């Protein structure tokens, strides 16, 4: 088992506050009350033992593209109360987390009252610790039975998703602050933009073939590995129907859509940037105008295109541990894009960096927040800044080796150790200082 060491102790608090004062710049000022400062996490990446999900199956196959198995993850399924208390103690007022469809509906049409109660307890813990909750109904993983019947490549998937959204909101709706249907509904479109190596494509095909053999279903399909030409229209339909089901169960629940929103920059004459921008968002811009109360912006970097296709980052640019450019300025660009293209209230539901040098995380957050402040000064309604992620967690096929967290996690003892960046951002949250 891999063990992540804490990179800093609680003594980090003092350092962070000192650096906060040292770096105070003229434009920085407290925001009006009500801005949401917090962190985000997802069910599969932190709960552990999500054994009834498609992703669990894929991780445990031979061959698989997953470097590690999620296993116990951060054991947040059992330790949620401590996580929420930590989020609050750091200074945050908002906790974004995912509920797991595979647990709530373990077999088709059978909803688990016990699992719904479990998520109700998480929401009650949010209330007890003064946290506004933002709940993600689907963060990539789905029930194994759903994948076996063809996942997001079957037209009636939208109705099944809407049924889950409706039943869940009937039970949990009264306790939820805000909700989104999908996390990064356009994730496949981003992957399409960046392209995959032939070796990677072959490895994914072999894994899905193994899943079909293991389940005896030649239709097995999982979101990230599905054919976007088939699954994207069904996902759009699923969002539309899921949104309606959630509103029917609780009409005043703010329901949004979160999108992967990377800055797309042109390089040289005749750049493909504009076309790529359109490709990244597919049908989601139009749908968000009619079926979203807010847009969740999720930004990590920028992509550059010349007339022939993607071009690498500029020479000498800093590259994060996730293998893309360190470019915190992207957040302001994508907030402006979302405002101009969709015109709905904006929540930054994810922004973050993978790095083992926590001072770079502080620098990243600081620059990203400067961009948020400029956007607010321009009159753009931005209502939150949520850092991805509270915890170092299971980074999908990259496994446990990439550290996005404000808090390190020992994967054997599950001990949480806040890094200096946790105290830095928490202190800004506490002061409501943008
Ligand atoms: C996803 C997370 C992921 C993060 C960092 C986001 O696109 O929502 O699940 O861990 O990026 O790669």
JSON list of C-alpha atoms in Angstrom, two decimals, residues 81 84 88 121-131:
[
{"chain": "A", "resi": 81, "resn": "UNK", "atom": "CA", "xyz": [-17.69, 13.91, 10.10]},
{"chain": "A", "resi": 84, "resn": "UNK", "atom": "CA", "xyz": [-16.32, 18.21, 7.52]},
{"chain": "A", "resi": 88, "resn": "UNK", "atom": "CA", "xyz": [-14.80, 24.06, 9.04]},
{"chain": "A", "resi": 121, "resn": "UNK", "atom": "CA", "xyz": [-26.13, 12.16, 8.09]},
{"chain": "A", "resi": 122, "resn": "UNK", "atom": "CA", "xyz": [-23.36, 13.74, 6.01]},
{"chain": "A", "resi": 123, "resn": "UNK", "atom": "CA", "xyz": [-25.67, 16.64, 5.18]},
{"chain": "A", "resi": 124, "resn": "UNK", "atom": "CA", "xyz": [-26.63, 16.99, 8.83]},
{"chain": "A", "resi": 125, "resn": "UNK", "atom": "CA", "xyz": [-22.93, 17.11, 9.71]},
{"chain": "A", "resi": 126, "resn": "UNK", "atom": "CA", "xyz": [-22.55, 19.95, 7.19]},
{"chain": "A", "resi": 127, "resn": "UNK", "atom": "CA", "xyz": [-25.31, 21.84, 8.98]},
{"chain": "A", "resi": 128, "resn": "UNK", "atom": "CA", "xyz": [-23.80, 21.14, 12.39]},
{"chain": "A", "resi": 129, "resn": "UNK", "atom": "CA", "xyz": [-20.44, 22.55, 11.25]},
{"chain": "A", "resi": 130, "resn": "UNK", "atom": "CA", "xyz": [-21.88, 25.60, 9.50]},
{"chain": "A", "resi": 131, "resn": "UNK", "atom": "CA", "xyz": [-21.09, 24.32, 6.00]}
]
